[in-house]
Short mmCIF file of C-alpha atoms in Angstrom, two decimals:
data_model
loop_
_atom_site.label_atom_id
_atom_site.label_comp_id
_atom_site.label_asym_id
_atom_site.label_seq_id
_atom_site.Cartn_x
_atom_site.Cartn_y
_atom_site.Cartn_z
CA UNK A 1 -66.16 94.87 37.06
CA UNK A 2 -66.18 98.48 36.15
CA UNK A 3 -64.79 100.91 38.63
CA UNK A 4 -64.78 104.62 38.91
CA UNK A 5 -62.89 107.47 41.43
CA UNK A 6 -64.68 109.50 43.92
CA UNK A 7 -63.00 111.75 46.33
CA UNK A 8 -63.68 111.23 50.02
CA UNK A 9 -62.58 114.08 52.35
CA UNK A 10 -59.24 115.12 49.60
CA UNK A 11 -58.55 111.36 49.50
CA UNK A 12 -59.45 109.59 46.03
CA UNK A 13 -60.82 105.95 46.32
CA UNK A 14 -61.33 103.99 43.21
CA UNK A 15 -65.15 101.82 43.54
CA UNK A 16 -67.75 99.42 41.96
CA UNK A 17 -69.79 100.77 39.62
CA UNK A 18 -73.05 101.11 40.90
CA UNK A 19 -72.19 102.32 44.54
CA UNK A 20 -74.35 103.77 47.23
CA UNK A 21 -73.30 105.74 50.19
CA UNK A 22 -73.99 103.10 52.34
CA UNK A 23 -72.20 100.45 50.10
CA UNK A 24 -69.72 103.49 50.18
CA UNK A 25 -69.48 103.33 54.06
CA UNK A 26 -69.45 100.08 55.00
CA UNK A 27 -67.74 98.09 52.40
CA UNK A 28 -64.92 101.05 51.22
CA UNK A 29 -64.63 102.96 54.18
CA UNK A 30 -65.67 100.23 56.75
CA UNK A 31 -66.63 102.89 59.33
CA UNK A 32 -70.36 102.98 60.97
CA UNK A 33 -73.38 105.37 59.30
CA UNK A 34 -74.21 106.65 62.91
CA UNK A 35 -73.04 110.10 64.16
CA UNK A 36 -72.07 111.10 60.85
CA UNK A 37 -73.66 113.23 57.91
CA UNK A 38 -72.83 113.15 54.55
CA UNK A 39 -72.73 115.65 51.47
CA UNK A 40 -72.13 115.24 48.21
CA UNK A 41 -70.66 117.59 46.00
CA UNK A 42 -71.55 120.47 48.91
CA UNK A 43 -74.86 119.02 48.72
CA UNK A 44 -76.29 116.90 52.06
CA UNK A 45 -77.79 113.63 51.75
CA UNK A 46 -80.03 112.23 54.17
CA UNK A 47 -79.56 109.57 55.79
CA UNK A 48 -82.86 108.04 54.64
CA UNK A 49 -81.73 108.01 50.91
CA UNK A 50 -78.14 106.72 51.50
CA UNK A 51 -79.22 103.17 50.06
CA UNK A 52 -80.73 104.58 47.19
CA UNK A 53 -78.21 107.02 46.62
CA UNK A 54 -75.78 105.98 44.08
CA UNK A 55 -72.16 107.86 43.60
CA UNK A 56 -71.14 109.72 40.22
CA UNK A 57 -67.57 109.32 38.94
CA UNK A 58 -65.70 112.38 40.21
CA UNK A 59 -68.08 112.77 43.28
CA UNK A 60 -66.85 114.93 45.68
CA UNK A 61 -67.79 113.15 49.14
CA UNK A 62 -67.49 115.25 52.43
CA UNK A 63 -67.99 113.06 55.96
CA UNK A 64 -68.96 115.45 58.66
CA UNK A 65 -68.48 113.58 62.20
CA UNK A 66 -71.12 115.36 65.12
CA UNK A 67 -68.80 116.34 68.07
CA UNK A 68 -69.63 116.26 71.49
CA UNK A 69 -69.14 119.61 73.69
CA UNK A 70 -70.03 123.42 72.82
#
C-alpha cells in the first residue's frame, strides 16, 4: 500500500494513499469532525467537501477546535 507524510498541527503522520480529511479524522486521528474546522496548507476546507477532499504528500494540516466563552 503506498503511503505518504502530511503534517498535522507540527506533528508528521505517515497515511494511505488516497486519503480524505475525513478518512484523515476518523481512521488516523480517531477524533470526531464536529466542533472543529480544518485548513489545509492556510487554506480552509469546508466541511461539506471533507469526503471528497483528498490530502497531498507534504500537506500542511491545521485543526482549529471552536472554544466556548468570549
Amino acid at each position: 500500500m503506498k503511503r505518504m507524510e502530511i503534517t498535522v498541527n507540527h506533528q508528521t503522520y505517515s497515511v494511505a494513499v488516497p486519503c480524505s480529511v475525513v478518512q484523515l479524522l476518523t481512521a488516523v486521528l480517531q477524533i470526531p469532525g464536529s466542533g472543529i474546522a480544518v485548513a489545509v496548507n492556510q487554506s480552509i476546507v469546508s466541511k461539506t467537501d471533507w469526503s471528497v477532499y483528498h490530502l497531498q504528500p507534504g500537506d500542511q494540516v491545521m485543526l482549529i477546535k471552536a472554544t466556548q466563552g468570549g
